[in-house]
XYZ file of C-alpha atoms in Angstrom:
520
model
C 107.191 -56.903 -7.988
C 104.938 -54.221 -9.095
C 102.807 -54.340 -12.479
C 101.388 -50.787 -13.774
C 98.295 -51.559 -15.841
C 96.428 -49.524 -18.122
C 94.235 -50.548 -21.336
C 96.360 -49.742 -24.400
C 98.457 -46.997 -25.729
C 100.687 -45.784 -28.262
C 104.366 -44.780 -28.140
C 104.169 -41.535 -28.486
C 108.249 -40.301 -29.245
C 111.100 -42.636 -29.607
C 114.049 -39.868 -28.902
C 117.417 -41.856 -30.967
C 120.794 -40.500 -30.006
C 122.919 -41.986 -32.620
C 126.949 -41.526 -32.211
C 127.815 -39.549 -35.366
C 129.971 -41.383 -38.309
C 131.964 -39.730 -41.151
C 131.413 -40.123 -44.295
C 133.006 -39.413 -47.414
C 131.852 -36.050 -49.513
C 130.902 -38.428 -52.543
C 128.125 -39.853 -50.613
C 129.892 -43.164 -50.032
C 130.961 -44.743 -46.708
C 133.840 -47.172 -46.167
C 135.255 -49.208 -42.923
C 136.652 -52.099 -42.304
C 134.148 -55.075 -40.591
C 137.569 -57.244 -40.399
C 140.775 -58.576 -41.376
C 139.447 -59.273 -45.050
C 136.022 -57.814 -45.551
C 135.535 -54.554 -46.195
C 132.102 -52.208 -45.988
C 130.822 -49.684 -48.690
C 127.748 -48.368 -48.524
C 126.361 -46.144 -51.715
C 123.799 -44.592 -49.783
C 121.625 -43.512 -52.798
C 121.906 -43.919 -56.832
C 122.658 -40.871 -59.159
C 119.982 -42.172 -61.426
C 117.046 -44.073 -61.166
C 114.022 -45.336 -64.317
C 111.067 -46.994 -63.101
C 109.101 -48.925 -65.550
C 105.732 -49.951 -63.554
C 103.381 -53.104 -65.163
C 99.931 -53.103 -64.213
C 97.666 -55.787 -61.825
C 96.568 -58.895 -63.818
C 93.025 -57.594 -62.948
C 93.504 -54.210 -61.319
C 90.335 -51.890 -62.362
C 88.458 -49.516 -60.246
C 90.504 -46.920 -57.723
C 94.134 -47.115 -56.554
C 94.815 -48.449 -52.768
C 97.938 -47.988 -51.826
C 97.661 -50.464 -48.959
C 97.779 -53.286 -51.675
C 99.303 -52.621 -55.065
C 98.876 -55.834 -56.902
C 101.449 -54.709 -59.846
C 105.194 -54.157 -60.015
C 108.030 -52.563 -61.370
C 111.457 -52.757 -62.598
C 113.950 -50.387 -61.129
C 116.700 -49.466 -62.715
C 119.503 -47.771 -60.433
C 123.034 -46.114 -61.514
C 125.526 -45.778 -58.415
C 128.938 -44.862 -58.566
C 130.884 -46.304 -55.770
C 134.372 -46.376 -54.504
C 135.676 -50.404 -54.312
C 138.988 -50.940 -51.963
C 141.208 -53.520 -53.206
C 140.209 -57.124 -52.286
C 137.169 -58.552 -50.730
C 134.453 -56.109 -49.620
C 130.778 -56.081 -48.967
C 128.521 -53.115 -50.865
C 126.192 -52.598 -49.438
C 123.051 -49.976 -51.739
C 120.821 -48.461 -49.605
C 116.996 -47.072 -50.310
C 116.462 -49.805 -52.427
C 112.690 -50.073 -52.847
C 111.008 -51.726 -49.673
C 109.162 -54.775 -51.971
C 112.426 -55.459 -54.054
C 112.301 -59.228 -54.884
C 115.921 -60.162 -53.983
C 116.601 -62.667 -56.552
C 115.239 -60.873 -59.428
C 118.438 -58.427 -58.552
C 120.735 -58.203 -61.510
C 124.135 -56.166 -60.947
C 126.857 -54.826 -63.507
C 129.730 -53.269 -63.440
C 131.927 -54.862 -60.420
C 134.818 -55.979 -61.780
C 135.361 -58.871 -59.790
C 131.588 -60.188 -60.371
C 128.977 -61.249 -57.227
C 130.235 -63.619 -54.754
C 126.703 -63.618 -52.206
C 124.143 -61.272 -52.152
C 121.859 -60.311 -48.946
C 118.704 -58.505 -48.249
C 118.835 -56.982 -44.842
C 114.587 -56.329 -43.624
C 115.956 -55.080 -40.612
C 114.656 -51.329 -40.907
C 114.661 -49.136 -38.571
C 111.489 -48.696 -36.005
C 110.077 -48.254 -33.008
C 109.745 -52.031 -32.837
C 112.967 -53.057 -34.203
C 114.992 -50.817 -31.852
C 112.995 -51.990 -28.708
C 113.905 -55.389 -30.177
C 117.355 -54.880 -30.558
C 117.559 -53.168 -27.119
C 116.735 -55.901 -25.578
C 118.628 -56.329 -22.034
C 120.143 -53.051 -22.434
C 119.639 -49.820 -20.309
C 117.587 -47.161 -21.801
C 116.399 -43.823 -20.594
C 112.691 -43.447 -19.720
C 111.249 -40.005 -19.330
C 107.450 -39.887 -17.774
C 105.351 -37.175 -15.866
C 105.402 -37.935 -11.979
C 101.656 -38.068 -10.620
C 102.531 -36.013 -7.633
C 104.247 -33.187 -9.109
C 103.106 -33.123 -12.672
C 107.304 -32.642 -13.488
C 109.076 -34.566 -16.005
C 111.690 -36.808 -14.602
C 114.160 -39.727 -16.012
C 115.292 -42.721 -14.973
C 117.754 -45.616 -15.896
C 115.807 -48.366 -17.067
C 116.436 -52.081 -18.307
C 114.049 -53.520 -21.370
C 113.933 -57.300 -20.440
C 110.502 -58.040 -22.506
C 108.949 -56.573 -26.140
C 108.396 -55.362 -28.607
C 105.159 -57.631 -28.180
C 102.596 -57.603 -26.540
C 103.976 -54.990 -24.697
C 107.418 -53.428 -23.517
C 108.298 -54.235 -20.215
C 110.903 -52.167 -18.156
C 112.782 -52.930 -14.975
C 113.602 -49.680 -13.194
C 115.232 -49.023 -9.406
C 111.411 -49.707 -8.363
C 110.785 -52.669 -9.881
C 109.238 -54.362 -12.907
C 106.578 -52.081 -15.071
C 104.706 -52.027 -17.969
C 105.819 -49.205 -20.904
C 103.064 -46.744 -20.906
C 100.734 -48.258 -18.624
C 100.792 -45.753 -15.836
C 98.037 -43.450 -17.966
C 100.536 -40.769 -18.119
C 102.736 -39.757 -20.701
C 106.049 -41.642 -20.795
C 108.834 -42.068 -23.512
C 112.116 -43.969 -24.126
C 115.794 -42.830 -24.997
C 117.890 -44.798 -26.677
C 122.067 -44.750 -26.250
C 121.915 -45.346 -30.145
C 121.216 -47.520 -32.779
C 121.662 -51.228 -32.549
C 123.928 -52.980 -34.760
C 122.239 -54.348 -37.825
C 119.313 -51.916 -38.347
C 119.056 -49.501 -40.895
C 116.765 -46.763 -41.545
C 117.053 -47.500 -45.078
C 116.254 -51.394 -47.211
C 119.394 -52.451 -48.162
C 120.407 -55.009 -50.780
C 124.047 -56.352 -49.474
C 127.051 -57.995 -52.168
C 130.553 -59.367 -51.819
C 132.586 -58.685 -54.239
C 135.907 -58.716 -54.786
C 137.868 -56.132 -56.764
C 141.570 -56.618 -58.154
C 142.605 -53.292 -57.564
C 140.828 -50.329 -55.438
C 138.811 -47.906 -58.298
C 135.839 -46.035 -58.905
C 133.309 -47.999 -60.878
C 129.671 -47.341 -62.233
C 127.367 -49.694 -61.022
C 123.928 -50.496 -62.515
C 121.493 -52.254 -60.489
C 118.233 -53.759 -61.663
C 115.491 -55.108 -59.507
C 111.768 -56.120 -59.668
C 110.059 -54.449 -56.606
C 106.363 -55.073 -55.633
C 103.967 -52.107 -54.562
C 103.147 -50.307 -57.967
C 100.732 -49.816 -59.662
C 99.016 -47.057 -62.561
C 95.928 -46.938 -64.029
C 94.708 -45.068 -67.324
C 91.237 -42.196 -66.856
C 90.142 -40.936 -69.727
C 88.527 -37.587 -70.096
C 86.746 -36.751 -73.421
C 85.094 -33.168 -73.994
C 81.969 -33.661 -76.904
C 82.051 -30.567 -79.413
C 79.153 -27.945 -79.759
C 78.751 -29.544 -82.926
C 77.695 -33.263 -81.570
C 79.809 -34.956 -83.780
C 83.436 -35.078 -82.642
C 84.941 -34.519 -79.137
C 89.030 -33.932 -77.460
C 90.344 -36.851 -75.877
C 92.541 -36.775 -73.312
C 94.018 -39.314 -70.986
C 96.217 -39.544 -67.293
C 98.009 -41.776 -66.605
C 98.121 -42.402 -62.612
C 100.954 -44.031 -61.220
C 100.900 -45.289 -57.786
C 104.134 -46.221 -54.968
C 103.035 -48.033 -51.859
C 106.950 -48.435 -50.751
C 108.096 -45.958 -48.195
C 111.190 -44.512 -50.418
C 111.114 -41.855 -52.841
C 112.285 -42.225 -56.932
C 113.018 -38.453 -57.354
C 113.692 -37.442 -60.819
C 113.078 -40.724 -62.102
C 112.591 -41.457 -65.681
C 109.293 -43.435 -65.757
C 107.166 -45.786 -68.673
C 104.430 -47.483 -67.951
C 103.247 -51.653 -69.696
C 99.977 -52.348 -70.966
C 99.210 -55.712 -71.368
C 98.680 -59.053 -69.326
C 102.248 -60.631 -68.392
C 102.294 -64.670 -67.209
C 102.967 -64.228 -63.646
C 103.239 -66.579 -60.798
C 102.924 -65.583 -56.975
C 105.795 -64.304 -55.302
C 105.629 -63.732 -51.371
C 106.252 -60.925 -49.976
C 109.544 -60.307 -47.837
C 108.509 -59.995 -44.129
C 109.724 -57.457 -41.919
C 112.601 -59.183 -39.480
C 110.607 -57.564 -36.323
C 106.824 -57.238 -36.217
C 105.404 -54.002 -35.617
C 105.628 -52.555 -32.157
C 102.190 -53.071 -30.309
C 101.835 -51.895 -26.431
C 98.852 -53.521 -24.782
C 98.129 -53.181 -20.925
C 95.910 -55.982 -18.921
C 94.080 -56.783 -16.958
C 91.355 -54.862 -17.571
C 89.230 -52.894 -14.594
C 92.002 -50.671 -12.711
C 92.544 -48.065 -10.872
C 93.534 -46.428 -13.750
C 90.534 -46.977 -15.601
C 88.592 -43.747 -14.712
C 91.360 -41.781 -16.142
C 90.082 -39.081 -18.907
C 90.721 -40.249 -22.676
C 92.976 -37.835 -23.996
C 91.057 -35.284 -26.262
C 92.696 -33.624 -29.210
C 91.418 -30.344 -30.484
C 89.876 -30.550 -33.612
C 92.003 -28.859 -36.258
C 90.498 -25.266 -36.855
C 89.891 -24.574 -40.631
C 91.241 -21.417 -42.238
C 88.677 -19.189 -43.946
C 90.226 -16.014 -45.628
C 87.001 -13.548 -45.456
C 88.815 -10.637 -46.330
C 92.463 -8.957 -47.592
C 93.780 -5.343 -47.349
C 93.981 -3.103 -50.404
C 96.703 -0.899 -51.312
C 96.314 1.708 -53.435
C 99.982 1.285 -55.563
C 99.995 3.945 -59.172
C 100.299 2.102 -62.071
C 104.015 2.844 -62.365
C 104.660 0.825 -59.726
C 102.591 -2.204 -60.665
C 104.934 -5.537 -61.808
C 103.461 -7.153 -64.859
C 102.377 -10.831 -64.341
C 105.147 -13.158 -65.012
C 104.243 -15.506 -68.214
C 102.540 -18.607 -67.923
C 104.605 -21.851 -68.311
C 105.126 -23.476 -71.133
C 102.737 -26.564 -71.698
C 104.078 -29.969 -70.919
C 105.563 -31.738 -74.202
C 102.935 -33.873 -76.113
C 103.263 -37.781 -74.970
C 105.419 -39.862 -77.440
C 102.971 -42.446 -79.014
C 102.952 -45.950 -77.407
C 105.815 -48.797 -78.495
C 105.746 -52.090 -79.231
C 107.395 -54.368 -76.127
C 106.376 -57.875 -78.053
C 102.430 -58.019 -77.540
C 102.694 -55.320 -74.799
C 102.535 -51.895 -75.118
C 105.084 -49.274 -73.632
C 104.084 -45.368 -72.661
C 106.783 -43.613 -71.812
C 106.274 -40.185 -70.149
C 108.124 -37.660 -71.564
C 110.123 -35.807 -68.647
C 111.609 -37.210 -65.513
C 109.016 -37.097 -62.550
C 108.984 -37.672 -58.842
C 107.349 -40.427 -57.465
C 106.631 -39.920 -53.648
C 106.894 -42.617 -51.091
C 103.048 -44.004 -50.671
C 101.746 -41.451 -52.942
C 100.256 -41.143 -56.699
C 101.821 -39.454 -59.222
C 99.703 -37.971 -62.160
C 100.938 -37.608 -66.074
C 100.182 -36.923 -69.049
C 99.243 -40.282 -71.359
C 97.659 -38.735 -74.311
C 95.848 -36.027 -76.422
C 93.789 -35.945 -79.431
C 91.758 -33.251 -80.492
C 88.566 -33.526 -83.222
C 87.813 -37.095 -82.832
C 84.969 -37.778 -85.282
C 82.326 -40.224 -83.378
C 79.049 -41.798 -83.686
C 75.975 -41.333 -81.330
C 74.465 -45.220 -81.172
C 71.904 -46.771 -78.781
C 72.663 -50.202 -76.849
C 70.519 -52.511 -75.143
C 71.564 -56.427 -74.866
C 69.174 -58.994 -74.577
C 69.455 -62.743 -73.686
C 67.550 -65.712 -75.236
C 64.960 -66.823 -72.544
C 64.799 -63.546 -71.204
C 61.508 -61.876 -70.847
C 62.315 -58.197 -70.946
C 59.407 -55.203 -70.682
C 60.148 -51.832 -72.953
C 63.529 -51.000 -71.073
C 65.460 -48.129 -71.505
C 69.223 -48.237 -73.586
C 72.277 -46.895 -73.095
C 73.747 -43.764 -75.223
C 77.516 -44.211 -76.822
C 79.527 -42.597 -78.427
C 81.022 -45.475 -80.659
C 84.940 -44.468 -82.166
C 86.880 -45.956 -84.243
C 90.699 -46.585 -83.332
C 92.021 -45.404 -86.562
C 94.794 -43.012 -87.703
C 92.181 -41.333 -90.192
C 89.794 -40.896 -87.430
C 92.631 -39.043 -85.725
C 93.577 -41.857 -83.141
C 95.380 -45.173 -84.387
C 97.440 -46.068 -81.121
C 96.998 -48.886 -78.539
C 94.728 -47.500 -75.948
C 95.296 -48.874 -72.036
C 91.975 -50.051 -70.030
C 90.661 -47.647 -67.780
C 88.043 -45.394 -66.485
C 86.212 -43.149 -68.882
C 84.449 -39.650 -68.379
C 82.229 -38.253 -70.501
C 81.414 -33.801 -70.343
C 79.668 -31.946 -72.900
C 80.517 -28.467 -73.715
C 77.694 -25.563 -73.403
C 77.399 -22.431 -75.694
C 78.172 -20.661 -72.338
C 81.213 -22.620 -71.637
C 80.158 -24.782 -69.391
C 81.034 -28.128 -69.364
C 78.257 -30.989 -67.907
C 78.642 -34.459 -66.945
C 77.058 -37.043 -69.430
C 78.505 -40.356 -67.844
C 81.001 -42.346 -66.470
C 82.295 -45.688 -67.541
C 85.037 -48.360 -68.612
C 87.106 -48.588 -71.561
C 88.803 -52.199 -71.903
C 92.187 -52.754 -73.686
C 91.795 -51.298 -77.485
C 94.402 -52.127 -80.555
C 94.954 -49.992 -83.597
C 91.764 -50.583 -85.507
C 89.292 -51.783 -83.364
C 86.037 -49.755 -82.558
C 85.269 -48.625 -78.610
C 82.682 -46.907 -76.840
C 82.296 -43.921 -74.384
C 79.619 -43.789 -71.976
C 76.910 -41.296 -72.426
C 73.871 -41.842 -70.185
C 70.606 -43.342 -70.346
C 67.725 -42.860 -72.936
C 63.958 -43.737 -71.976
C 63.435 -42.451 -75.427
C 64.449 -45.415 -77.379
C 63.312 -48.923 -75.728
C 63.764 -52.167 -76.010
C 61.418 -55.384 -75.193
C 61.591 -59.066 -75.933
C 59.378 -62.211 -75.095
C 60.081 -65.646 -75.733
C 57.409 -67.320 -78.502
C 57.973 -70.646 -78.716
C 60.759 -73.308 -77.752
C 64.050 -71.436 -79.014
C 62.911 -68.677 -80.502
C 61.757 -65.374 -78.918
C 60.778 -61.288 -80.519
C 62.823 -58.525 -79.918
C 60.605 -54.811 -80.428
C 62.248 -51.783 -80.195
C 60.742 -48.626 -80.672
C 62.088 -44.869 -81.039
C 60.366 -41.642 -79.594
C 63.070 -39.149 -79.987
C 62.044 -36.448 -83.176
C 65.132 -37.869 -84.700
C 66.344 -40.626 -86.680
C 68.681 -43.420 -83.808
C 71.233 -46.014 -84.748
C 70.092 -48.999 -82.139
C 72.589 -51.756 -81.516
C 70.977 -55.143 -79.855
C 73.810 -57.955 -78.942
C 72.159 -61.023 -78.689
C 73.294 -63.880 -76.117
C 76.964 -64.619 -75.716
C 80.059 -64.609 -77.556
C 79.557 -67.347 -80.267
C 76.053 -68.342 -79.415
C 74.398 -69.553 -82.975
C 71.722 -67.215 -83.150
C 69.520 -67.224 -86.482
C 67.544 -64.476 -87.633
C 64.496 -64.564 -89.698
C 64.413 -62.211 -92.791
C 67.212 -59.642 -90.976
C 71.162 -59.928 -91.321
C 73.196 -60.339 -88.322
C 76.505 -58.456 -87.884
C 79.066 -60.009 -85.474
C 80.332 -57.384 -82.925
C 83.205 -58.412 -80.621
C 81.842 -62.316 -81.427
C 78.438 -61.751 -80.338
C 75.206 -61.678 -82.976
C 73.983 -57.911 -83.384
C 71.156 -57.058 -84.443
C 71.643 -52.732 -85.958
C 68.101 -51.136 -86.834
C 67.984 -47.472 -87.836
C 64.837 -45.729 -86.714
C 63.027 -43.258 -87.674
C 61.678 -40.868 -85.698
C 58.581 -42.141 -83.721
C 59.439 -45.528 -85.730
C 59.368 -49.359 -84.415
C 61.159 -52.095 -85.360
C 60.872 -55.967 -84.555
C 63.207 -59.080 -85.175
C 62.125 -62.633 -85.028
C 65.178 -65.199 -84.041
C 66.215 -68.657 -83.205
C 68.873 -69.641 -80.429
């Protein structure tokens, strides 16, 4: 017995030689599996919607390597049914489709048993399913430094490693530190290259029905970013928001009609489906060869493209096309509807959603939103704080006379200013929780070590707040004090309650101070 070694490597081509089957010119494929049952496959729908509901707690940047919201997919097939018992079988389903959430309308003769099939095709899967068989390896002889092939037997894999007998005896796949490759007769039974989400069904007469199929599928996700523009004039700014949808599954929705949830839904945990074959891993041991001093492969690094110049031609006027006219701008977003205490956004043409990719749309546009600059700093009781710097807002109110007066989705905020040049500049960056009609939120707009803020505690349960104001202008300064329903008592000032939590609101005047005595 002889045992090639070599540390690890990747496969680097899997060459498939599939027998060719017919198929019918509507897309749909239809054979007999036996005396009774009957096979359809609708190998993709004619429609598709995607509505996509946000992580419980999702915040922050989109990973597409875990997507901890959902979506419901909504499918329309049309499919040819024989007469009698038959399995359909709808392929490029959505790889994290939760199989009993599937709903299905339209057969005639109802579901009888439904099946997910993980078997998908891979490199794994078909080394897995090949099993016993003979296969055709193709590696680079030492000697020579020619490509040659051989008949070859896989009697171990896909983990840790593939092994191979050949006319020479027993190797390791890809262990020789050359490059080798396997060819495969064709495709086992039972894999697909595509999910699938099997029914029987039986049909009283052979017809051509319209089937809808609805599913919950994990691996989505969207977030809301925000991007307001402040005026010249300092007192009203253009708000605009995206609205970033995000598709960890490996299939593409094209032309998919999409709307996105706001809200928190009661969930409980659902596992994921795991893949029937685990991915294909080729390891070589022991370590310490004669192999070993064999150069690491070295790819070039990719070579960027620089244009540094472009030829002129002289062409007369005459001769000179006109520029073709610009687009015409997206339609406005529809305002949000009501889905019980969530909120719907529905985007206003079909899109494309790529397999593990984000898609970006339109969410929403306002234009002369009147706001107010404030001043925050929040203090705790007990907490000793030296003059500290506050935070700038710009504090809006979520009303249709303030130009806004829709349910606004949590997400990431950005702040620009515009110049008298033109030029727009950064002012800050920040968060923007769920907002309902009516209620009053805040943008992010830096830091002031103008206006400050101190407090020390004077006795047991009662501390001094001082604030002072060097700007050259009059400030709005908001103070929250403690938590959300803390009992805090102030001495000769008035306490507002903002979002449950005692405020205390000076105005200052320029170069003024200000100081507040309280109880906790």
């Amino acid at each position: 017995m002889r045992m090639r070694h070599y540390l690890a490597a990747m496969l680097l081509a899997t060459a498939v030689q599939a027998p060719a089957s017919s198929g019918k010119t509507s897309g749909e494929r239809s054979g007999g599996q036996g005396p009774e049952d009957k096979a359809v496959t609708s190998r993709a729908p004619e429609r598709i919607a995607l509505t996509v509901y946000r992580a419980p707690y999702g915040d922050g940047a989109l990973d597409l390597h875990y997507l901890g919201g959902f979506a419901m997919v909504t499918e329309t097939r049309k499919v040819r049914l024989p007469r009698g018992r038959a399995v359909l079988r709808f392929e490029g389903v959505a790889e994290g489709i939760i199989p009993v959430s599937a709903v299905i309308e339209g057969l005639p003769g109802g579901t009888i048993e439904r099946n997910r099939d993980a078997r998908l095709l891979s490199p794994a899967s078909l080394v897995d399913g090949t099993l016993g068989r003979e296969v055709t390896v193709t590696r680079t002889t030492r000697a020579t430094g020619r490509t040659v092939s051989e008949d070859a037997v896989i009697v171990a894999g896909p983990q840790p490693g593939v092994v191979l007998r050949t006319a020479t005896g027993i190797e390791v796949l890809r262990c020789s530190g050359l490059p080798e490759g396997l060819e495969f007769a064709g495709v086992p039974a039972g894999l697909s290259s595509k999910p699938v989400l099997s029914v029987t069904t039986e049909s009283p007469s052979a017809r051509t029905v319209s089937v809808k199929l609805s599913y919950l599928a994990s691996g989505f996700d969207w977030r809301a970013s925000y991007v307001a523009t402040q005026a010249q004039d300092g007192r009203s700014l253009d708000l605009f928001a995206w609205l970033t949808l995000a598709n960890g599954n490996s299939q593409v929705f094209a032309n998919a009609e999409v709307n996105a949830v706001a809200g928190r839904l009661n969930r409980v945990a659902t596992p994921a489906l795991r893949a029937a074959v685990a991915p294909l891993r080729l390891i070589c041991y022991p370590l310490g060869t004669t192999t070993s001093d064999l150069r690491e492969a070295q790819r070039p690094e990719a070579q960027e493209i620089v244009l540094t110049a472009s030829r002129r031609f002289d062409v007369p006027p005459a001769v000179m096309m006109a520029a073709p006219p610009p687009a015409p701008p997206p339609p406005p977003p529809p305002p949000p509807e009501d889905l019980g205490d969530l909120k719907l956004y529905r985007v206003p043409e079909n899109v494309t959603v790529n397999p593990r990719g984000q898609k970006q749309v339109a969410l929403l546009a306002r234009t002369a939103v009147p706001f107010e600059r404030r001043y925050r700093r929040a203090v705790y009781p007990g907490q000793t704080i030296a003059a500290t710097p506050t935070a700038v807002v710009l504090e809006l109110r979520n009303k249709s006379e303030a130009g806004l007066g829709l349910a606004l989705p949590s997400g990431s905020t950005a702040l620009y200013a515009t110049q008298r040049d033109g030029e727009r500049l950064l002012l800050g960056l920040g968060k923007l929780t769920d907002r309902s009609e009516g209620e009053t939120f805040r943008l992010a707009a830096g830091t002031s070590t103008q206006v400050l803020v101190a407090q020390e505690t004077i006795a047991a349960h009662e501390a001094v707040v001082r604030v002072t104001n060097a700007n050259p202008f009059t400030v709005a300064l908001d103070v929250p004090i403690g938590a959300a329903g803390q009992k805090i008592a102030a001495a000769g000032n008035t306490l507002i309650s903002v979002d449950g939590i005692a405020t205390w609101s000076p105005t200052l005047e320029p170069g003024g101070t200000a100081e507040l005595n309280y109880r906790f």
